[in-house]
mmCIF file of C-alpha atoms and ligand atoms in Angstrom:
data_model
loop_
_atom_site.group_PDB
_atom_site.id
_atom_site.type_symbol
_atom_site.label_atom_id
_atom_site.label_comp_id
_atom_site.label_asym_id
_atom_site.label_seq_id
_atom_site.Cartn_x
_atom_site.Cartn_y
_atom_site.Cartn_z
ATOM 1 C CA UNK V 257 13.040 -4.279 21.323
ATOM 2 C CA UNK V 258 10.146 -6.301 19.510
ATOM 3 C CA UNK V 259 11.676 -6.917 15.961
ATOM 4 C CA UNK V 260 8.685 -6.012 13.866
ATOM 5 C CA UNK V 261 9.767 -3.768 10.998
ATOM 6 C CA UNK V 262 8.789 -2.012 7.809
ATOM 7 C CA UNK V 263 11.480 -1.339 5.578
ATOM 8 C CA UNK V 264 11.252 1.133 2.844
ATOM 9 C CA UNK V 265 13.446 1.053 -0.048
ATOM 10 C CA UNK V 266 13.351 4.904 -1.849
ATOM 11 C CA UNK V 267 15.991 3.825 -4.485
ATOM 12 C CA UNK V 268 12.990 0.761 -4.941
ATOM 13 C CA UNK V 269 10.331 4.105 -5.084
ATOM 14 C CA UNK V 270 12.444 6.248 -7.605
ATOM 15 C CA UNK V 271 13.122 3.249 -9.747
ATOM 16 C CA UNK V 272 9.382 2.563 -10.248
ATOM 17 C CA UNK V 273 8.439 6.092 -10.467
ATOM 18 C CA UNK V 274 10.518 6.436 -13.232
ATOM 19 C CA UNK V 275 9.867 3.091 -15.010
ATOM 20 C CA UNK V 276 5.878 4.510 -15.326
ATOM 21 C CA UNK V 277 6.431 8.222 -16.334
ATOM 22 C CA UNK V 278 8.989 6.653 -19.262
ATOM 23 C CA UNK V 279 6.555 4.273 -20.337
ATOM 24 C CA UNK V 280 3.565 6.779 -19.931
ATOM 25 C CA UNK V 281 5.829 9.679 -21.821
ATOM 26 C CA UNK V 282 4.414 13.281 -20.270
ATOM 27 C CA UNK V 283 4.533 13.704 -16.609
ATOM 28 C CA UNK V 284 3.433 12.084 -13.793
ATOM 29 C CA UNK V 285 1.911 12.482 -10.604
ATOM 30 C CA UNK V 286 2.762 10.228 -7.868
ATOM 31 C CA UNK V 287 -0.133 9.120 -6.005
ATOM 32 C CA UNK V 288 0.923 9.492 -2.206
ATOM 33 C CA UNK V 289 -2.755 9.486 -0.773
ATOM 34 C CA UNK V 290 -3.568 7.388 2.459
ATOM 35 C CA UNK V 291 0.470 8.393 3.860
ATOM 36 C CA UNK V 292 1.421 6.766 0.568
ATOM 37 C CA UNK V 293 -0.206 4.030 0.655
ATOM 38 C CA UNK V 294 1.031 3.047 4.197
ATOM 39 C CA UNK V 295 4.472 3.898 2.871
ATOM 40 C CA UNK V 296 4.820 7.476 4.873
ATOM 41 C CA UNK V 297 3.816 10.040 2.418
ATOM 42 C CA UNK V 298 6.913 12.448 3.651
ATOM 43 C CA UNK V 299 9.417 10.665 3.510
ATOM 44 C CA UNK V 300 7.750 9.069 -0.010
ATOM 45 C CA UNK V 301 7.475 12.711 -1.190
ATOM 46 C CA UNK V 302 10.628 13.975 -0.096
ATOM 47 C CA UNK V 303 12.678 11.121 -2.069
ATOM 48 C CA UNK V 304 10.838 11.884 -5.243
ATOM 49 C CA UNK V 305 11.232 15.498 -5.108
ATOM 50 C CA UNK V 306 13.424 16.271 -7.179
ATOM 51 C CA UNK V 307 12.334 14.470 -10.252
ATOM 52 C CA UNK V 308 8.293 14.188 -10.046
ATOM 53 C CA UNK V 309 6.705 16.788 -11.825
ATOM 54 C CA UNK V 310 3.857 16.699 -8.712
ATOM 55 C CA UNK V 311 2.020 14.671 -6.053
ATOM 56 C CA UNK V 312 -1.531 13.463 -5.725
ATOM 57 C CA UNK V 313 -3.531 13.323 -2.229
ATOM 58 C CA UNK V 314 -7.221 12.489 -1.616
ATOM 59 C CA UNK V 315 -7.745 15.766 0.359
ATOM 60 C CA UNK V 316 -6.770 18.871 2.097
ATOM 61 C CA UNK V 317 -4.775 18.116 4.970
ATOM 62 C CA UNK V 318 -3.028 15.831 3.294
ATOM 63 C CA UNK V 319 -1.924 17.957 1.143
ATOM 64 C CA UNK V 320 -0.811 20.672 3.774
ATOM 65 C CA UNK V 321 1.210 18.114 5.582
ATOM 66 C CA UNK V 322 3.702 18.064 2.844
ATOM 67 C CA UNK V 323 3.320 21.288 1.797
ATOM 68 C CA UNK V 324 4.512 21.672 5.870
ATOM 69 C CA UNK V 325 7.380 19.321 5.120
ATOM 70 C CA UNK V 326 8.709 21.572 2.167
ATOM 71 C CA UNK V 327 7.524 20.090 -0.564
ATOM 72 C CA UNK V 328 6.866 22.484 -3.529
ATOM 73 C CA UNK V 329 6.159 20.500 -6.843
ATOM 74 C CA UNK V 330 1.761 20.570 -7.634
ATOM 75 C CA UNK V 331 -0.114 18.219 -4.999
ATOM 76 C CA UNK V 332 -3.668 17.962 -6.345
ATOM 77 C CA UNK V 333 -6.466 16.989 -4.176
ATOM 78 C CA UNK V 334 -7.755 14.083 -5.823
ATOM 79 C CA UNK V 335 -11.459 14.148 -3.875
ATOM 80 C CA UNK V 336 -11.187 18.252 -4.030
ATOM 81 C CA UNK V 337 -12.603 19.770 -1.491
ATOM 82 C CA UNK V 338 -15.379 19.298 0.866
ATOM 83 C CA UNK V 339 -16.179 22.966 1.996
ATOM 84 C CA UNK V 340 -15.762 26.537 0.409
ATOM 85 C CA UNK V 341 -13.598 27.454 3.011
ATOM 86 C CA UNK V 342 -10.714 25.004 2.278
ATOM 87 C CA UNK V 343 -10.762 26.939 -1.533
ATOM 88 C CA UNK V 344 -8.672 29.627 0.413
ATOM 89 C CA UNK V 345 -5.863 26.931 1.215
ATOM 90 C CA UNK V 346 -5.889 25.552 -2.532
ATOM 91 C CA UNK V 347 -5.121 29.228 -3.987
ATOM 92 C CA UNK V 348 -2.629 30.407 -1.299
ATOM 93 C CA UNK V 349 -0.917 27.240 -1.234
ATOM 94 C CA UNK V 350 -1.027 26.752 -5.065
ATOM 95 C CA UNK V 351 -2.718 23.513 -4.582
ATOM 96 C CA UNK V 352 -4.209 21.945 -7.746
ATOM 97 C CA UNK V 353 -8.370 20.292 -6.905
ATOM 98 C CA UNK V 354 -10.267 18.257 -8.781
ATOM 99 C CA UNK V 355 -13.355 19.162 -9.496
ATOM 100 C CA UNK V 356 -16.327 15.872 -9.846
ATOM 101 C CA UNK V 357 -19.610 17.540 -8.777
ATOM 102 C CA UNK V 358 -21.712 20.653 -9.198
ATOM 103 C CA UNK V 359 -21.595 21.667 -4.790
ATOM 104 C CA UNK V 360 -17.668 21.927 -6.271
ATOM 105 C CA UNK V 361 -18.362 24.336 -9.344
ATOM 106 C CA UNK V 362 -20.718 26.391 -7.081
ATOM 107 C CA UNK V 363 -18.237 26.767 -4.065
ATOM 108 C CA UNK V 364 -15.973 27.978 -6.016
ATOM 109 C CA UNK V 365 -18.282 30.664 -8.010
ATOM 110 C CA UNK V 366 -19.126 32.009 -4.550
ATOM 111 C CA UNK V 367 -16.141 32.239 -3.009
ATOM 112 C CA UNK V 368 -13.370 35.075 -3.229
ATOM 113 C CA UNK V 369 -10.147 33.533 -4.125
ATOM 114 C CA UNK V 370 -6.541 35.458 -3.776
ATOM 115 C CA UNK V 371 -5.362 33.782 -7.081
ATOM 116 C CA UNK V 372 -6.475 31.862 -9.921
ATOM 117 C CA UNK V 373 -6.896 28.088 -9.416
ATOM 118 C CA UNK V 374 -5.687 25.029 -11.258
ATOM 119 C CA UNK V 375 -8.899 22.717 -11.705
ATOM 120 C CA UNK V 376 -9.012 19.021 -12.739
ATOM 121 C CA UNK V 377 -12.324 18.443 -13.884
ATOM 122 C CA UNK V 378 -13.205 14.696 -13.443
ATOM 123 C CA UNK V 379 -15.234 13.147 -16.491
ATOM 124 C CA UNK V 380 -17.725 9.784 -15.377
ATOM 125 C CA UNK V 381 -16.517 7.595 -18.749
ATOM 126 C CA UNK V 382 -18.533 4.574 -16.881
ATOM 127 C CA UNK V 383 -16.992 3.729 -13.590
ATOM 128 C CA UNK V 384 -20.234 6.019 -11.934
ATOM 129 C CA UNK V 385 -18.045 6.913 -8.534
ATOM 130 C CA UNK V 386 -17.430 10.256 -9.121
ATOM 131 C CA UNK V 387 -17.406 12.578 -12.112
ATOM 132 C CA UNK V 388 -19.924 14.559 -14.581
ATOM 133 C CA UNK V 389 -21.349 12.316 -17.059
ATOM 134 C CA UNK V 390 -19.949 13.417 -21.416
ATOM 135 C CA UNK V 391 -23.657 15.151 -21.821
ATOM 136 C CA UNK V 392 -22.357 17.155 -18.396
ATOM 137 C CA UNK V 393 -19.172 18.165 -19.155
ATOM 138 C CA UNK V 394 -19.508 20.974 -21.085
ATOM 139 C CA UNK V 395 -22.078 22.878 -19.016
ATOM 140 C CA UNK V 396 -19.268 21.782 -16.300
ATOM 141 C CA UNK V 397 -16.488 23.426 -18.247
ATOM 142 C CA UNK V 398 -18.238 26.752 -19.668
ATOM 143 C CA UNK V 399 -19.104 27.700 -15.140
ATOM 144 C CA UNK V 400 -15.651 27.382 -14.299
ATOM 145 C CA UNK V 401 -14.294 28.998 -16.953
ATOM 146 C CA UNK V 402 -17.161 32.168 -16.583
ATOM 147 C CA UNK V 403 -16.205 31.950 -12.615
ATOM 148 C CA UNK V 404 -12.786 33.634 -13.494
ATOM 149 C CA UNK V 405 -11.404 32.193 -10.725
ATOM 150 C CA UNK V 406 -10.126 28.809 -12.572
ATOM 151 C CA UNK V 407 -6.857 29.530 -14.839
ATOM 152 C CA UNK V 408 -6.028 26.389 -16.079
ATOM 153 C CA UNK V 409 -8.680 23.203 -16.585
ATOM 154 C CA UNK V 410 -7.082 19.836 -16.738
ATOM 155 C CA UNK V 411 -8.978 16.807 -18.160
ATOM 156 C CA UNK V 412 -9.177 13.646 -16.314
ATOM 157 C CA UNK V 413 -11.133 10.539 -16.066
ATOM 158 C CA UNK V 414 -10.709 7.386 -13.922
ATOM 159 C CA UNK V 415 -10.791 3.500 -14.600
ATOM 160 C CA UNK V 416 -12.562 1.037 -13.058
ATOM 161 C CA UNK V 417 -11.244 -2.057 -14.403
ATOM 162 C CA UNK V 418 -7.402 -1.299 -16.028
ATOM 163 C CA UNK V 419 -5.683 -4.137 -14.378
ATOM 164 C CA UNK V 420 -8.194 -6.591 -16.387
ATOM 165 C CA UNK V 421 -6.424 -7.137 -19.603
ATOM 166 C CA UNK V 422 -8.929 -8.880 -21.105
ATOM 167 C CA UNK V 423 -12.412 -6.551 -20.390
ATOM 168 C CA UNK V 424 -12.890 -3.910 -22.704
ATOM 169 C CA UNK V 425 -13.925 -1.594 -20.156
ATOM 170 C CA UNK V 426 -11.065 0.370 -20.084
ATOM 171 C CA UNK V 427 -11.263 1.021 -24.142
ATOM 172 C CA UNK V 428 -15.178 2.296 -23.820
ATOM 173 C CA UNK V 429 -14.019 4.371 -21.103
ATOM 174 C CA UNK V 430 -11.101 5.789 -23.167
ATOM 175 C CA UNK V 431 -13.502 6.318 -26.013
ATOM 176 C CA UNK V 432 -15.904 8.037 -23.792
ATOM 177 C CA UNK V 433 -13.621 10.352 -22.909
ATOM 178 C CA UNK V 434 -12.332 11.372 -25.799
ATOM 179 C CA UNK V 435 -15.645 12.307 -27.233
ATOM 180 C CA UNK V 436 -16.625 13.814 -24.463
ATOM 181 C CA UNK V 437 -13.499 16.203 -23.939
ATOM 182 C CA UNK V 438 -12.517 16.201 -27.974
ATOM 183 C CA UNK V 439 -13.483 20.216 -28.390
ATOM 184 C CA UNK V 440 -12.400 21.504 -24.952
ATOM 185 C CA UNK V 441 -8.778 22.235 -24.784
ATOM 186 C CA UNK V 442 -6.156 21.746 -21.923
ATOM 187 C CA UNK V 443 -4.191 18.677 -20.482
ATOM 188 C CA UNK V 444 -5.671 15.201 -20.055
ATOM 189 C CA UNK V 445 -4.882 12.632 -17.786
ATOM 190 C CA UNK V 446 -6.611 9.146 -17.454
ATOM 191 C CA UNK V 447 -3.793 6.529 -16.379
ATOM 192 C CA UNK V 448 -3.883 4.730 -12.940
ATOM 193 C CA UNK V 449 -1.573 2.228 -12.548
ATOM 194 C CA UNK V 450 -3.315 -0.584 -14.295
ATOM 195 C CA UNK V 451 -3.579 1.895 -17.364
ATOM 196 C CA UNK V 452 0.081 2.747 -17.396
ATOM 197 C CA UNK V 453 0.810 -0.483 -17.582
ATOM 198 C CA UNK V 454 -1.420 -2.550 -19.840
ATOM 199 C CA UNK V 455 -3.407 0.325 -21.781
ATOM 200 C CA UNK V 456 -1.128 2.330 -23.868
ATOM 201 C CA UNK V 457 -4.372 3.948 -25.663
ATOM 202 C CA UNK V 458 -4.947 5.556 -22.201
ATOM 203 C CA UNK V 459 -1.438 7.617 -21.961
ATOM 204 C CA UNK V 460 -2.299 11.578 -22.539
ATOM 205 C CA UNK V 461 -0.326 14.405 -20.755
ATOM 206 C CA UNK V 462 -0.500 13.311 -17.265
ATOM 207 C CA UNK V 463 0.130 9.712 -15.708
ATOM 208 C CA UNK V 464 -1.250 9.097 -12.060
ATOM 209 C CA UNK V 465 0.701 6.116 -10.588
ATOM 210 C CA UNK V 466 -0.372 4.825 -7.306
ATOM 211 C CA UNK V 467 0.394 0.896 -6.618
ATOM 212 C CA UNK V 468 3.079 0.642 -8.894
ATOM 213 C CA UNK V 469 4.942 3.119 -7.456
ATOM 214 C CA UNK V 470 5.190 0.730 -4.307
ATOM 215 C CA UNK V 471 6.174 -2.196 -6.225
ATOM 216 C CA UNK V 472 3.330 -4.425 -6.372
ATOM 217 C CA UNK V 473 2.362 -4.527 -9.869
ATOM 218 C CA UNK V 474 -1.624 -4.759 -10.612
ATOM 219 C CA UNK V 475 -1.541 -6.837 -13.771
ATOM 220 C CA UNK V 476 -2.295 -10.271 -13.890
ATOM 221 C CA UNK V 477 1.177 -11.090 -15.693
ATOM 222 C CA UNK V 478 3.320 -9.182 -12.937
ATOM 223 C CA UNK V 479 6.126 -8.479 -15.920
ATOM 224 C CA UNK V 480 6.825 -5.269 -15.523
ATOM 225 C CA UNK V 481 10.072 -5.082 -13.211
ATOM 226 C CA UNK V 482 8.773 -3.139 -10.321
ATOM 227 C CA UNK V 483 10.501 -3.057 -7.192
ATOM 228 C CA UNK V 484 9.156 -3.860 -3.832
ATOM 229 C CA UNK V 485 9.284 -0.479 -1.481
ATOM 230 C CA UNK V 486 8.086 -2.514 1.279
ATOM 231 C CA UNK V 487 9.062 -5.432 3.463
ATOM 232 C CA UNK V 488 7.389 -6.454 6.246
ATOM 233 C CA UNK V 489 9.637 -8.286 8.686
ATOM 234 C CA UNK V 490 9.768 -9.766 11.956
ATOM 235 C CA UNK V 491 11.901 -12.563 14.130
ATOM 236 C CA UNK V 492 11.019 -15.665 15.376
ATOM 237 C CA UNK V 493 11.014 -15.339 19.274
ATOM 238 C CA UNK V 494 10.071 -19.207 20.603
ATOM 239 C CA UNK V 495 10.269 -22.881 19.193
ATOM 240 C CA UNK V 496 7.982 -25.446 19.930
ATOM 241 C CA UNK V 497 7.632 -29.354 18.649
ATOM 242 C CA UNK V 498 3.737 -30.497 18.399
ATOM 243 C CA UNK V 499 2.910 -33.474 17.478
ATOM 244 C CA UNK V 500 1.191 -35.149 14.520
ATOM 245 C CA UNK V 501 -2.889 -34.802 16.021
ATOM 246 C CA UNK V 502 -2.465 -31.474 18.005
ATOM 247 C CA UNK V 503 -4.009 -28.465 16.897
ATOM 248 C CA UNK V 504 -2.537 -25.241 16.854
ATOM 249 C CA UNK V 505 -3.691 -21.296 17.947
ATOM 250 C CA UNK V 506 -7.177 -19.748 18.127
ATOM 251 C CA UNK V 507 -9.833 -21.702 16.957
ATOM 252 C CA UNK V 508 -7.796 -25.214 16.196
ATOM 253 C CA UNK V 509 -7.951 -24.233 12.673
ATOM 254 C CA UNK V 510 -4.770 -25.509 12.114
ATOM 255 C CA UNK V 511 -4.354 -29.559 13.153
ATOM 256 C CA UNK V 512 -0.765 -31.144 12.613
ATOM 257 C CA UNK V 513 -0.754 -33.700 10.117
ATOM 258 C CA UNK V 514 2.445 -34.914 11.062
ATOM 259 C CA UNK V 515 5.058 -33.803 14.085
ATOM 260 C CA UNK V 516 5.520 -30.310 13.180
ATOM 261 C CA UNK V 517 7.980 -27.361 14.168
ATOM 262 C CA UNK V 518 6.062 -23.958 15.028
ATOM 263 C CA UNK V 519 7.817 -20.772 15.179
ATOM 264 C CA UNK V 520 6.383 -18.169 16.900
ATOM 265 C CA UNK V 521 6.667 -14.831 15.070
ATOM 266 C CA UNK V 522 6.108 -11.062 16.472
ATOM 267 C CA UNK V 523 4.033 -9.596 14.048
ATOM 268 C CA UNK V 524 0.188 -9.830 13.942
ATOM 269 C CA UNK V 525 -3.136 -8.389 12.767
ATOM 270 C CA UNK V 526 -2.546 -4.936 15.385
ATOM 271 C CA UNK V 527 0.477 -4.242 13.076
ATOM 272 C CA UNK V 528 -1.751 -4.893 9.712
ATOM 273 C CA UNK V 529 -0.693 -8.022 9.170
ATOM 274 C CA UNK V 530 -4.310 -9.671 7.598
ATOM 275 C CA UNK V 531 -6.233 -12.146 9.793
ATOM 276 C CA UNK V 532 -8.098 -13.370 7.177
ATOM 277 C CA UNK V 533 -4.796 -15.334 5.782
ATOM 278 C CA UNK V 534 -5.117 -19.393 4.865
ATOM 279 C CA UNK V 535 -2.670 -21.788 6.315
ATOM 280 C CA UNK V 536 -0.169 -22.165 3.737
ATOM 281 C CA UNK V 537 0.330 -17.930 2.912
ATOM 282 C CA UNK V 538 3.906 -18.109 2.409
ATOM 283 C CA UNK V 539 6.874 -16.396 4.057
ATOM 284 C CA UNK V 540 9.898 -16.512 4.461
ATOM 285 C CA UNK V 541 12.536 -17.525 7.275
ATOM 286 C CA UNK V 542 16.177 -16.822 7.165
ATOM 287 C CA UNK V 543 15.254 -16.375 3.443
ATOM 288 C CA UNK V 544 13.882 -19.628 2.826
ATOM 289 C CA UNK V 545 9.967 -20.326 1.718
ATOM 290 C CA UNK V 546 8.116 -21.657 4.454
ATOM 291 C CA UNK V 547 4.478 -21.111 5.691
ATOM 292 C CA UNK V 548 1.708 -19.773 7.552
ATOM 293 C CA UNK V 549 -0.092 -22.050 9.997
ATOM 294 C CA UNK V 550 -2.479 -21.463 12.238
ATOM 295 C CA UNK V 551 -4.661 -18.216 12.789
ATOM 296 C CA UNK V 552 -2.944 -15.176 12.907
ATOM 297 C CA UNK V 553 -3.218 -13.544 16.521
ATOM 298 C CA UNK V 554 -2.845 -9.916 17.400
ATOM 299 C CA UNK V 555 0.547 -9.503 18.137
ATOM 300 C CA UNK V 556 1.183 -13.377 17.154
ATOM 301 C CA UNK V 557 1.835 -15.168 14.140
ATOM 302 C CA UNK V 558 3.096 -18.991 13.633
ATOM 303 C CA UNK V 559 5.112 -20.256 10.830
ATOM 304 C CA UNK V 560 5.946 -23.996 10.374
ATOM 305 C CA UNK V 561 9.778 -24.825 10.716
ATOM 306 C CA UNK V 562 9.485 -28.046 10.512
ATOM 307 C CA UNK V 563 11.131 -28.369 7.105
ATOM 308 C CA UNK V 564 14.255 -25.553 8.305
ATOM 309 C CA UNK V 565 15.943 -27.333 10.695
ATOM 310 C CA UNK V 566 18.588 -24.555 11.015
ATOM 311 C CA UNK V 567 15.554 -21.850 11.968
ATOM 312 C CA UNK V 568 15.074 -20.858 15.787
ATOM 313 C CA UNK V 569 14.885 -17.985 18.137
ATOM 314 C CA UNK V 570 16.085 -14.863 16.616
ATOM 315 C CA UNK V 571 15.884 -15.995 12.520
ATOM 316 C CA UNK V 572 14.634 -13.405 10.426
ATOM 317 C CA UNK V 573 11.353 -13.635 9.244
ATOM 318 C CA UNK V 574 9.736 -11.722 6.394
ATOM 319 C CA UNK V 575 6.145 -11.422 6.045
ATOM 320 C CA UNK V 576 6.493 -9.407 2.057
ATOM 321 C CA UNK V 577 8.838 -7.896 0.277
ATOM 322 C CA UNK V 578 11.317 -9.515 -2.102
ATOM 323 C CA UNK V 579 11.065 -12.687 -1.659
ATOM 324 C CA UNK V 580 7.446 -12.814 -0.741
ATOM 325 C CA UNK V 581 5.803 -10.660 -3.128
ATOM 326 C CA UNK V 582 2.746 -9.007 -1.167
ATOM 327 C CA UNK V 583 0.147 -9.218 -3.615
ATOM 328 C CA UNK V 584 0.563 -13.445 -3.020
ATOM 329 C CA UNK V 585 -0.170 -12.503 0.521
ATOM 330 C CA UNK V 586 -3.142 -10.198 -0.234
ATOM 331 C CA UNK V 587 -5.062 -13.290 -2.452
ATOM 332 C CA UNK V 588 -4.604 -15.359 0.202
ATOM 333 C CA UNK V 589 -6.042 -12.582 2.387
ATOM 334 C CA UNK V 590 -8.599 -12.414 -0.166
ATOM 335 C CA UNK V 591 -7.874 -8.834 -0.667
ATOM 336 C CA UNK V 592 -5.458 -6.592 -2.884
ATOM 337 C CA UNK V 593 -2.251 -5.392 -1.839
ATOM 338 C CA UNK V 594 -3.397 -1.503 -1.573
ATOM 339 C CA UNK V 595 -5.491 -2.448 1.323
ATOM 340 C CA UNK V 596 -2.314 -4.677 3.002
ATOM 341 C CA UNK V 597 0.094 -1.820 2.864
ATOM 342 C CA UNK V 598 -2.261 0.717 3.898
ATOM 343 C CA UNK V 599 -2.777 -0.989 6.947
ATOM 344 C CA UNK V 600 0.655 -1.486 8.720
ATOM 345 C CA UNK V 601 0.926 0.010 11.651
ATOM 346 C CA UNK V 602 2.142 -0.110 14.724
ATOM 347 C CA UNK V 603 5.588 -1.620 13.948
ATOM 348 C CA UNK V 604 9.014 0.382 13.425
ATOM 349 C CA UNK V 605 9.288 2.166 10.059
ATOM 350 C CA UNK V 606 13.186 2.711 8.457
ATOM 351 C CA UNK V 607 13.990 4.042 5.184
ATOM 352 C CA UNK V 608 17.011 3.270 3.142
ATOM 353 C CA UNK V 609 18.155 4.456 -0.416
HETATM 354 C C1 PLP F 60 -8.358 9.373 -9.262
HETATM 355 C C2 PLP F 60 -7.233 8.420 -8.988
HETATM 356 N N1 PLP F 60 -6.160 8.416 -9.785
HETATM 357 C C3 PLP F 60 -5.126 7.573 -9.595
HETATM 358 C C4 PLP F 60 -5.147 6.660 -8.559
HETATM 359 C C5 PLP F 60 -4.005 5.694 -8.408
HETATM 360 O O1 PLP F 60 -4.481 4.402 -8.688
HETATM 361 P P1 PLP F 60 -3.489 3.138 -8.679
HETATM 362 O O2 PLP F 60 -3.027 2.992 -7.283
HETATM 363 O O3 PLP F 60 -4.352 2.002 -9.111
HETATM 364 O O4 PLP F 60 -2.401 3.469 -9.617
HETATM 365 C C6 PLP F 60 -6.233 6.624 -7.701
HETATM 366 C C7 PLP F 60 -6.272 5.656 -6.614
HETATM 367 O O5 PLP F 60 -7.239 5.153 -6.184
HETATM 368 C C8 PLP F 60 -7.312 7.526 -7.921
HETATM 369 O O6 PLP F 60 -8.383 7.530 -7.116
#
């Protein structure tokens, strides 16, 4: 069987769930959008069941696939809801929607619901993605509360820049939001990861952890004792010598500078593993730092042995995790871890803890 794995640690999850809703204080919702974050968003769910206080998606069916795996706590819909029809689905199975533009407000005031809803109306504090702008928000506030079909109204706003310690951003945001929202009563919640993290201004009633929660921490410093929920592993299946001049893989990017010792890896860029990689993206074999060379292939990789004379067939290979910490993999990528872990696929998937 081809030795490409994912291994997900849920005592890893649970121990960085709970480091951000004790340094938030409130509750939290864990982010479990995109299968959580290429994590499995069951299985994700299911281990933090019985101590997150709810769950965040981007939309409706995801939502209803844990809902279909038993999970009970809130799941909010993060994008809310694209049609009137899926409003019927939020009240009957007490789903919580956010609420960012006016086709949202007027679904719901035409729509017959069975029960009250629980809204989170999204406030635009200067990212400009998605929410009403401060001068909006009370027009906003005043329909769903004349609808009488919203029972609760929950706060929110969203960051653009919280894992940038040094911007101000964030603080203008916060500001925004508070002047925007200071007269309206109910919950708030404006903390992403980033925000939890390095912006204690920004902690209100709810926290909504995404990256963190899988270990890769989004702040320049990386202090903050997260645990990797993911590694990424493989084996090496052949051993070749080339010699100093010889050029290695698709495209010759990769030309020996001296005799070198390739080992060729099962994992490649059809399991998620990023293409875009520079020779030199580390990893490690038999738990020992080595590197990327050459281009990464589709089912392919190559790793140089040279300096691990004890390496061959069969040693264990890991692509991120502990010991290769995948947001060093996702700069060399050029990218950010969210989009690395997203992206696995293909490749067997067991949980522990
Ligand atoms: C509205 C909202 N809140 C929270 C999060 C979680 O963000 P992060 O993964 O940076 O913690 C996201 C993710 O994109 C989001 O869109």
């Amino acid at each position: 069987m081809r030795p490409a794995r994912a291994l997900i640690d849920l005592a890893a999850l649970r121990h960085n769930y709970r480091l951000a809703r004790q340094l938030h204080g409130g509750c939290a919702l864990a982010v479990v959008k995109a299968n959580a974050y290429g994590h499995g968003a069951v299985r994700c769910a299911q281990a933090l069941a019985d101590e997150a206080d709810g769950f965040a998606v981007a939309f409706l069916e995801e939502a209803l696939e844990l809902r279909a795996a038993g999970i009970q706590q809130p799941i909010l819909l993060l994008e809310g809801v694209f049609a009137a029809k899926e409003l019927a689905d939020v009240a009957g199975r007490s789903l919580w929607t956010v609420v960012h533009h006016e086709a949202q407000i007027e679904m719901i005031e035409r729509t017959a619901l069975a029960a009250p809803i629980h809204v989170w109306l999204k406030i635009n504090s200067g990212m400009n993605r998605a929410g009403f702008l401060p001068a909006a928000v009370d027009a906003a506030w005043q329909r769903l509360r004349a609808s009488a079909k919203v029972a609760d109204i929950t706060l929110m706003t969203h960051f653009a820049r919280a894992d940038e310690p040094q911007v101000i951003t964030t603080e203008a945001q916060v500001s925004r939001f508070d002047a925007a929202t200071a007269h309206l009563p109910g919950g708030r919640s404006l903390a992403n990861s980033g925000a939890i993290l390095g912006w204690p201004q920004a902690r209100r009633d709810w926290a909504r952890p995404g990256i963190l929660l899988y270990g890769a921490d989004p702040m320049p410093d990386e202090g903050h004792g997260l645990q990797p929920v993911m590694t990424l592993e493989s084996a090496v299946m052949a051993v070749r010598e080339i010699a100093a001049g010889e050029a290695l893989g698709y495209g010759a990017r990769f030309v020996a500078e001296r005799d070198t010792r390739v080992g060729l890896v099962a994992m490649g860029y059809a399991d998620g593993y990023p293409r875009g990689v520079a020779d030199g993206t580390p990893v490690a074999v038999d738990g020992l730092p080595t590197r990327i060379i050459g281009r990464v292939s589709m089912d392919m990789l190559t790793v140089d042995l040279t300096g691990l004379p004890d390496a061959g067939i069969g040693s264990g290979v890991e692509l991120w995790g502990r010991q290769v910490p995948v947001n060093r993999v996702a700069q060399a990528a050029g990218t950010i871890a969210y989009e690395l872990l997203c992206n696995v696929k293909r490749v067997r998937f067991s949980y522990s803890g």
